[in-house]
Amino acid sequence: VTLGEQRQIVFAKVAEIWGQKLQSDVPITVLATFSPLRCTATGAVLGAAGAYNIFANFPNAARTDTWYPGALANKLSGSVLADDPDPFVNADIISFFNGNLGNPGCLEGVTFYLGLDGAASADQIDLLTTALHEFGHGLGFHRG
């Protein structure tokens, strides 16, 4: 298994976990990438995510003049509101994860743990937990 394949396995598990919790007949599209994010030798941004599209005043919206993250708006409307085959148009969530983690100058010596069993060592950060958290932001869940 390559690094990219193992990351995809983790993201698929995250989608499965969220899928067991959410009730929607409309698929949720997630864009995820590993990119250099802000970091120093002793600290780093692990990831970031948010709603890629937001909608207001769509059919079946619970409130008028209120913005909804794409996944929730699609669920409430019963359809994909940004109906376009291009995922860079119709995505519900956009997410970024730090591709430089562990490299010199970027939380040195720490890597993402790519397992599914929560058994990260002291010098690893569980990608599954990080992605669950970040995808939650993309779904509209925010800690207040």
Coordinates of N, CA, C and O in Angstrom, one line a residue:
V1 N 0.9 -1.2 0.0 CA 0.0 0.0 0.0 C 0.9 1.2 0.0 O 1.8 1.4 0.8
T2 N 0.6 2.2 -0.9 CA 1.4 3.4 -0.9 C 0.9 4.4 0.1 O -0.2 4.2 0.7
L3 N 1.7 5.4 0.4 CA 1.3 6.5 1.3 C -0.1 7.1 0.9 O -1.0 7.2 1.7
G4 N -0.3 7.4 -0.4 CA -1.5 7.9 -0.9 C -2.7 7.0 -0.7 O -3.8 7.4 -0.3
E5 N -2.5 5.7 -0.9 CA -3.5 4.7 -0.8 C -3.9 4.6 0.7 O -5.1 4.5 1.0
Q6 N -2.9 4.6 1.6 CA -3.3 4.5 3.0 C -4.0 5.7 3.5 O -5.0 5.6 4.3
R7 N -3.7 6.9 3.0 CA -4.4 8.1 3.4 C -5.9 8.0 2.9 O -6.8 8.4 3.6
Q8 N -6.0 7.5 1.7 CA -7.4 7.3 1.2 C -8.2 6.3 2.0 O -9.4 6.4 2.2
I9 N -7.5 5.2 2.5 CA -8.2 4.3 3.4 C -8.7 5.0 4.6 O -9.8 4.8 5.1
V10 N -7.8 5.8 5.2 CA -8.2 6.6 6.4 C -9.4 7.5 6.1 O -10.4 7.5 6.8
F11 N -9.4 8.2 5.0 CA -10.5 9.1 4.6 C -11.8 8.3 4.4 O -12.9 8.8 4.7
A12 N -11.7 7.1 3.8 CA -12.8 6.3 3.5 C -13.4 5.9 4.9 O -14.7 5.8 5.0
K13 N -12.6 5.6 5.9 CA -13.1 5.2 7.2 C -13.8 6.4 7.8 O -14.8 6.3 8.5
V14 N -13.2 7.6 7.7 CA -13.8 8.8 8.2 C -15.2 9.0 7.6 O -16.2 9.3 8.3
A15 N -15.3 8.8 6.3 CA -16.6 9.0 5.6 C -17.6 7.9 6.1 O -18.8 8.2 6.3
E16 N -17.1 6.7 6.3 CA -18.0 5.7 6.9 C -18.5 6.0 8.3 O -19.7 5.9 8.5
I17 N -17.6 6.5 9.1 CA -18.0 6.9 10.5 C -19.1 8.1 10.4 O -20.1 8.0 11.1
W18 N -18.8 9.1 9.7 CA -19.7 10.2 9.5 C -21.0 9.7 8.9 O -22.1 10.1 9.3
G19 N -20.9 8.8 7.9 CA -22.1 8.3 7.2 C -23.0 7.5 8.2 O -24.2 7.5 8.0
Q20 N -22.5 6.9 9.2 CA -23.3 6.2 10.1 C -24.0 7.1 11.1 O -25.0 6.7 11.7
K21 N -23.5 8.3 11.2 CA -24.1 9.3 12.1 C -25.1 10.3 11.4 O -26.0 10.8 12.0
L22 N -24.9 10.5 10.1 CA -25.7 11.5 9.4 C -26.9 10.7 8.6 O -26.7 9.6 8.2
Q23 N -28.0 11.4 8.5 CA -29.1 10.9 7.7 C -29.4 11.8 6.6 O -29.8 12.9 6.8
S24 N -29.0 11.4 5.4 CA -29.2 12.2 4.2 C -29.3 11.3 3.0 O -28.5 10.3 2.9
D25 N -30.2 11.6 2.1 CA -30.3 10.8 0.8 C -29.4 11.4 -0.3 O -29.2 10.8 -1.3
V26 N -28.7 12.5 0.0 CA -27.9 13.2 -0.9 C -26.4 12.9 -0.6 O -26.0 13.1 0.6
P27 N -25.6 12.4 -1.5 CA -24.2 12.2 -1.2 C -23.5 13.4 -0.8 O -23.8 14.5 -1.3
I28 N -22.5 13.3 0.0 CA -21.6 14.4 0.5 C -20.3 14.3 -0.2 O -19.6 13.2 -0.1
T29 N -19.9 15.3 -0.9 CA -18.6 15.3 -1.7 C -17.5 16.1 -0.9 O -17.8 17.2 -0.5
V30 N -16.4 15.4 -0.7 CA -15.3 16.0 0.1 C -14.0 16.1 -0.8 O -13.6 15.1 -1.4
L31 N -13.5 17.3 -0.8 CA -12.1 17.5 -1.4 C -11.1 17.5 -0.3 O -11.3 18.2 0.7
A32 N -10.1 16.6 -0.4 CA -9.1 16.6 0.6 C -7.7 16.5 -0.1 O -7.5 15.9 -1.1
T33 N -6.8 17.3 0.5 CA -5.4 17.3 -0.1 C -4.4 17.5 1.1 O -4.8 18.0 2.2
F34 N -3.2 17.1 0.8 CA -2.1 17.3 1.7 C -1.3 18.4 1.0 O -0.9 18.3 -0.1
S35 N -1.1 19.5 1.8 CA -0.4 20.7 1.4 C 0.5 21.2 2.5 O 0.2 20.9 3.7
P36 N 1.5 22.0 2.2 CA 2.2 22.6 3.2 C 1.3 23.6 4.0 O 0.8 24.5 3.4
L37 N 1.2 23.4 5.3 CA 0.4 24.3 6.1 C 1.4 25.0 7.1 O 2.5 24.5 7.3
R38 N 0.9 26.0 7.7 CA 1.8 26.8 8.7 C 2.3 25.8 9.7 O 1.6 25.0 10.3
C39 N 3.7 26.0 10.0 CA 4.3 25.2 11.0 C 5.6 25.8 11.4 O 6.2 26.5 10.7
T40 N 6.1 25.3 12.6 CA 7.4 25.6 13.0 C 8.0 24.3 13.5 O 7.4 23.3 13.5
A41 N 9.2 24.3 14.0 CA 9.9 23.1 14.5 C 9.1 22.5 15.7 O 9.2 21.3 15.9
T42 N 8.4 23.3 16.4 CA 7.7 22.9 17.6 C 6.2 22.9 17.6 O 5.5 22.6 18.5
G43 N 5.6 23.3 16.5 CA 4.1 23.4 16.4 C 3.7 23.4 14.9 O 4.5 23.8 14.0
A44 N 2.4 23.0 14.7 CA 2.0 23.0 13.3 C 0.4 23.0 13.2 O -0.2 22.5 14.1
V45 N -0.1 23.6 12.2 CA -1.5 23.4 11.8 C -1.6 22.0 11.2 O -0.9 21.7 10.2
L46 N -2.4 21.2 11.8 CA -2.5 19.8 11.3 C -3.4 19.7 10.1 O -3.2 19.0 9.2
G47 N -4.5 20.5 10.2 CA -5.5 20.4 9.1 C -6.5 21.6 9.2 O -6.5 22.3 10.2
A48 N -7.2 21.7 8.2 CA -8.3 22.8 8.2 C -9.3 22.3 7.2 O -9.0 21.7 6.2
A49 N -10.6 22.6 7.5 CA -11.7 22.3 6.6 C -12.8 23.2 6.8 O -13.0 23.8 7.9
G50 N -13.7 23.3 5.8 CA -14.9 24.1 5.9 C -15.8 23.7 4.8 O -15.5 22.9 3.9
A51 N -17.0 24.3 4.8 CA -17.9 24.1 3.8 C -17.4 24.8 2.5 O -17.0 25.9 2.5
Y52 N -17.4 24.1 1.4 CA -17.0 24.6 0.1 C -18.0 25.5 -0.5 O -17.7 26.5 -1.1
N53 N -19.3 25.1 -0.4 CA -20.4 25.8 -0.9 C -21.3 26.1 0.3 O -21.5 25.3 1.2
I54 N -22.0 27.3 0.2 CA -23.0 27.6 1.2 C -24.3 28.1 0.4 O -24.1 28.7 -0.7
F55 N -25.4 27.9 1.0 CA -26.7 28.3 0.3 C -27.7 28.9 1.2 O -27.7 28.6 2.4
A56 N -28.5 29.7 0.7 CA -29.6 30.3 1.4 C -30.8 30.3 0.5 O -30.7 30.3 -0.8
N57 N -32.0 30.4 1.1 CA -33.3 30.5 0.3 C -33.5 29.4 -0.8 O -33.9 29.7 -1.9
F58 N -33.2 28.2 -0.4 CA -33.3 27.1 -1.3 C -34.6 26.3 -0.9 O -35.2 26.6 0.2
P59 N -35.2 25.5 -1.8 CA -36.4 24.7 -1.4 C -36.2 23.9 -0.1 O -35.2 23.3 0.1
N60 N -37.2 24.0 0.8 CA -37.2 23.3 2.0 C -36.2 23.9 3.1 O -36.0 23.2 4.1
A61 N -35.7 25.0 2.9 CA -34.8 25.6 3.9 C -35.6 25.9 5.1 O -36.8 26.3 5.1
A62 N -35.1 25.6 6.3 CA -35.8 25.8 7.6 C -36.1 27.2 7.9 O -37.1 27.6 8.5
R63 N -35.1 28.1 7.4 CA -35.3 29.5 7.7 C -34.9 30.3 6.4 O -33.9 29.9 5.7
T64 N -35.6 31.4 6.1 CA -35.2 32.2 5.0 C -34.0 33.1 5.4 O -33.8 33.4 6.6
D65 N -33.3 33.6 4.4 CA -32.2 34.5 4.6 C -31.2 34.0 5.6 O -30.6 34.8 6.4
T66 N -31.0 32.7 5.6 CA -30.0 32.0 6.5 C -29.1 31.2 5.7 O -29.6 30.4 4.8
W67 N -27.8 31.3 5.9 CA -26.8 30.5 5.1 C -26.7 29.1 5.8 O -26.5 29.0 7.0
Y68 N -26.6 28.1 4.9 CA -26.4 26.7 5.3 C -25.2 26.1 4.6 O -25.0 26.4 3.4
P69 N -24.4 25.3 5.3 CA -23.3 24.6 4.7 C -23.9 23.7 3.6 O -25.0 23.2 3.8
G70 N -23.1 23.5 2.5 CA -23.6 22.7 1.4 C -24.2 21.4 1.7 O -25.3 21.0 1.2
A71 N -23.6 20.6 2.5 CA -24.1 19.2 2.9 C -25.5 19.3 3.5 O -26.4 18.5 3.2
L72 N -25.7 20.2 4.4 CA -27.0 20.4 5.1 C -28.0 21.0 4.2 O -29.2 20.5 4.1
A73 N -27.6 21.9 3.3 CA -28.6 22.5 2.4 C -29.0 21.4 1.4 O -30.2 21.4 1.1
N74 N -28.1 20.6 0.9 CA -28.5 19.5 0.0 C -29.4 18.6 0.7 O -30.4 18.1 0.1
K75 N -29.2 18.2 1.9 CA -30.0 17.3 2.6 C -31.4 17.9 2.7 O -32.4 17.2 2.5
L76 N -31.5 19.1 3.2 CA -32.8 19.7 3.4 C -33.6 19.9 2.1 O -34.8 19.7 2.0
S77 N -32.9 20.2 1.0 CA -33.5 20.4 -0.3 C -33.8 19.1 -1.0 O -34.7 19.0 -1.9
G78 N -33.1 18.0 -0.6 CA -33.3 16.7 -1.2 C -32.6 16.6 -2.6 O -32.9 15.6 -3.3
S79 N -31.7 17.5 -2.8 CA -31.0 17.4 -4.1 C -29.6 18.1 -4.0 O -29.4 18.9 -3.0
V80 N -28.8 17.9 -5.0 CA -27.5 18.6 -5.0 C -27.7 20.0 -5.6 O -28.1 20.1 -6.8
L81 N -27.5 21.0 -4.8 CA -27.8 22.4 -5.2 C -26.8 22.9 -6.2 O -27.1 23.7 -7.0
A82 N -25.5 22.5 -6.1 CA -24.5 22.9 -7.0 C -24.3 21.7 -8.0 O -23.2 21.1 -8.0
D83 N -25.3 21.4 -8.8 CA -25.3 20.2 -9.6 C -24.4 20.4 -10.8 O -24.8 21.0 -11.8
D84 N -23.1 20.0 -10.7 CA -22.1 20.1 -11.7 C -21.2 18.9 -11.6 O -20.8 18.6 -10.5
P85 N -20.8 18.3 -12.7 CA -19.9 17.2 -12.6 C -18.5 17.5 -12.1 O -17.8 16.6 -11.6
D86 N -18.1 18.8 -12.1 CA -16.8 19.2 -11.6 C -16.8 19.3 -10.1 O -17.5 20.1 -9.5
P87 N -16.0 18.4 -9.4 CA -16.0 18.5 -8.0 C -15.5 19.8 -7.4 O -15.8 20.1 -6.2
F88 N -14.8 20.6 -8.2 CA -14.4 21.9 -7.7 C -15.5 22.9 -7.8 O -15.3 24.1 -7.5
V89 N -16.7 22.5 -8.3 CA -17.9 23.3 -8.2 C -18.9 22.8 -7.2 O -19.5 23.5 -6.5
N90 N -19.1 21.5 -7.2 CA -20.1 20.9 -6.4 C -19.7 20.3 -5.0 O -20.5 19.8 -4.3
A91 N -18.5 20.5 -4.7 CA -18.0 19.9 -3.4 C -18.8 20.5 -2.2 O -19.2 21.6 -2.2
D92 N -19.0 19.7 -1.2 CA -19.6 20.1 0.0 C -18.5 20.6 1.1 O -18.7 21.5 1.8
I93 N -17.4 19.8 1.1 CA -16.4 20.1 2.1 C -15.0 20.2 1.3 O -14.7 19.4 0.5
I94 N -14.2 21.2 1.8 CA -12.9 21.3 1.3 C -12.0 21.2 2.5 O -12.2 21.8 3.6
S95 N -10.9 20.3 2.4 CA -10.1 20.1 3.5 C -8.6 20.1 3.1 O -8.3 19.6 2.0
F96 N -7.7 20.5 4.0 CA -6.3 20.5 3.8 C -5.6 19.9 5.0 O -6.0 20.1 6.2
F97 N -4.6 19.0 4.8 CA -3.9 18.4 5.8 C -2.4 18.7 5.6 O -2.0 18.8 4.4
N98 N -1.6 18.8 6.7 CA -0.3 19.3 6.6 C 0.6 18.2 6.0 O 1.0 17.3 6.6
G99 N 1.0 18.4 4.7 CA 1.9 17.5 4.1 C 3.4 17.6 4.5 O 4.2 16.7 4.1
N100 N 3.7 18.6 5.2 CA 5.1 18.8 5.6 C 5.3 18.3 7.1 O 6.5 18.4 7.5
L101 N 4.3 17.8 7.7 CA 4.4 17.4 9.1 C 5.6 16.4 9.3 O 5.8 15.4 8.5
G102 N 6.5 16.7 10.2 CA 7.6 15.8 10.5 C 8.9 16.2 9.8 O 10.0 15.7 10.1
N103 N 8.8 17.0 8.8 CA 10.0 17.4 8.0 C 10.7 18.5 8.8 O 10.2 19.1 9.7
P104 N 12.0 18.7 8.5 CA 12.7 19.8 9.2 C 12.0 21.1 9.2 O 11.5 21.5 8.2
G105 N 11.8 21.7 10.4 CA 11.1 23.0 10.5 C 9.6 22.9 10.6 O 8.9 23.9 10.7
C106 N 9.1 21.6 10.7 CA 7.6 21.5 10.7 C 7.3 20.3 11.7 O 7.2 19.2 11.3
L107 N 7.2 20.7 13.0 CA 6.9 19.7 14.1 C 7.8 18.5 13.9 O 7.3 17.4 13.7
E108 N 9.0 18.8 13.9 CA 10.1 17.8 13.6 C 9.9 16.5 14.4 O 9.6 16.5 15.6
G109 N 10.0 15.3 13.7 CA 10.0 14.0 14.3 C 8.6 13.5 14.6 O 8.4 12.4 15.0
V110 N 7.5 14.3 14.2 CA 6.1 13.8 14.4 C 5.5 13.5 13.0 O 5.8 14.3 12.0
T111 N 4.8 12.4 12.9 CA 4.2 12.1 11.7 C 2.7 11.8 11.9 O 2.3 11.6 13.0
F112 N 1.9 11.7 10.8 CA 0.6 11.3 10.9 C 0.5 9.8 11.1 O 1.2 9.1 10.3
Y113 N -0.3 9.3 12.0 CA -0.5 7.8 12.1 C -1.6 7.5 11.1 O -2.7 8.1 11.2
L114 N -1.4 6.5 10.3 CA -2.3 6.2 9.2 C -3.1 4.9 9.5 O -3.7 4.4 8.6
G115 N -3.1 4.4 10.7 CA -3.9 3.2 11.0 C -5.3 3.6 11.4 O -5.7 4.8 11.4
L116 N -6.1 2.6 11.6 CA -7.5 2.7 11.9 C -7.9 2.3 13.3 O -9.0 2.3 13.7
D117 N -6.9 2.0 14.1 CA -7.1 1.4 15.4 C -6.8 2.3 16.6 O -6.9 1.9 17.7
G118 N -6.5 3.6 16.3 CA -6.3 4.5 17.4 C -5.0 4.2 18.2 O -4.8 4.7 19.3
A119 N -4.1 3.5 17.6 CA -2.8 3.1 18.3 C -1.6 4.0 17.9 O -0.5 3.5 17.9
A120 N -1.8 5.3 17.8 CA -0.7 6.2 17.5 C 0.3 6.2 18.6 O -0.1 6.2 19.8
S121 N 1.5 6.3 18.3 CA 2.6 6.4 19.3 C 2.7 7.8 19.7 O 2.0 8.7 19.2
A122 N 3.6 8.1 20.7 CA 3.7 9.4 21.2 C 4.3 10.4 20.2 O 4.0 11.6 20.3
D123 N 4.9 9.9 19.2 CA 5.4 10.8 18.1 C 4.6 10.8 16.9 O 5.0 11.2 15.8
Q124 N 3.3 10.4 17.0 CA 2.4 10.4 15.9 C 1.1 11.1 16.2 O 0.6 11.1 17.4
I125 N 0.5 11.6 15.2 CA -0.9 12.3 15.3 C -1.8 11.4 14.5 O -1.6 11.2 13.3
D126 N -2.9 11.0 15.1 CA -3.9 10.1 14.5 C -4.6 10.9 13.4 O -5.4 11.8 13.6
L127 N -4.3 10.5 12.1 CA -5.0 11.2 11.0 C -6.5 10.9 11.0 O -7.3 11.8 10.7
L128 N -6.9 9.8 11.4 CA -8.4 9.5 11.5 C -9.1 10.5 12.4 O -10.1 11.1 12.0
T129 N -8.6 10.7 13.6 CA -9.2 11.6 14.5 C -9.1 13.0 14.0 O -10.1 13.8 14.1
T130 N -8.0 13.4 13.4 CA -7.8 14.7 12.9 C -8.8 15.0 11.7 O -9.5 16.0 11.7
A131 N -9.0 14.0 10.8 CA -9.9 14.1 9.7 C -11.4 14.1 10.2 O -12.2 14.9 9.6
L132 N -11.7 13.3 11.2 CA -13.1 13.3 11.7 C -13.4 14.7 12.2 O -14.5 15.3 11.9
H133 N -12.5 15.3 12.9 CA -12.7 16.7 13.4 C -12.8 17.7 12.3 O -13.8 18.5 12.3
E134 N -11.9 17.7 11.4 CA -11.9 18.7 10.3 C -13.2 18.5 9.4 O -13.8 19.5 9.0
F135 N -13.5 17.3 9.1 CA -14.7 17.1 8.2 C -16.0 17.6 9.0 O -16.9 18.1 8.3
G136 N -16.0 17.5 10.3 CA -17.1 18.0 11.1 C -17.2 19.5 10.9 O -18.3 20.1 10.7
H137 N -16.1 20.3 10.8 CA -16.2 21.7 10.4 C -16.8 21.9 9.1 O -17.6 22.8 8.9
G138 N -16.4 21.1 8.1 CA -17.0 21.2 6.8 C -18.5 20.9 6.7 O -19.2 21.4 5.9
L139 N -19.0 20.1 7.7 CA -20.4 19.8 7.8 C -21.2 20.9 8.5 O -22.4 20.9 8.5
G140 N -20.4 21.8 9.1 CA -21.1 22.9 9.8 C -21.0 22.8 11.3 O -21.6 23.7 12.0
F141 N -20.3 21.8 11.8 CA -20.2 21.7 13.3 C -19.0 22.6 13.7 O -17.9 22.4 13.2
H142 N -19.3 23.5 14.7 CA -18.2 24.3 15.2 C -18.3 24.4 16.7 O -19.4 24.4 17.2
R143 N -17.2 24.4 17.3 CA -17.1 24.6 18.7 C -17.3 26.0 19.0 O -16.5 26.9 18.6
G144 N -18.2 26.4 19.8 CA -18.5 27.8 20.1 C -17.8 28.4 21.3 O -17.2 27.9 22.1

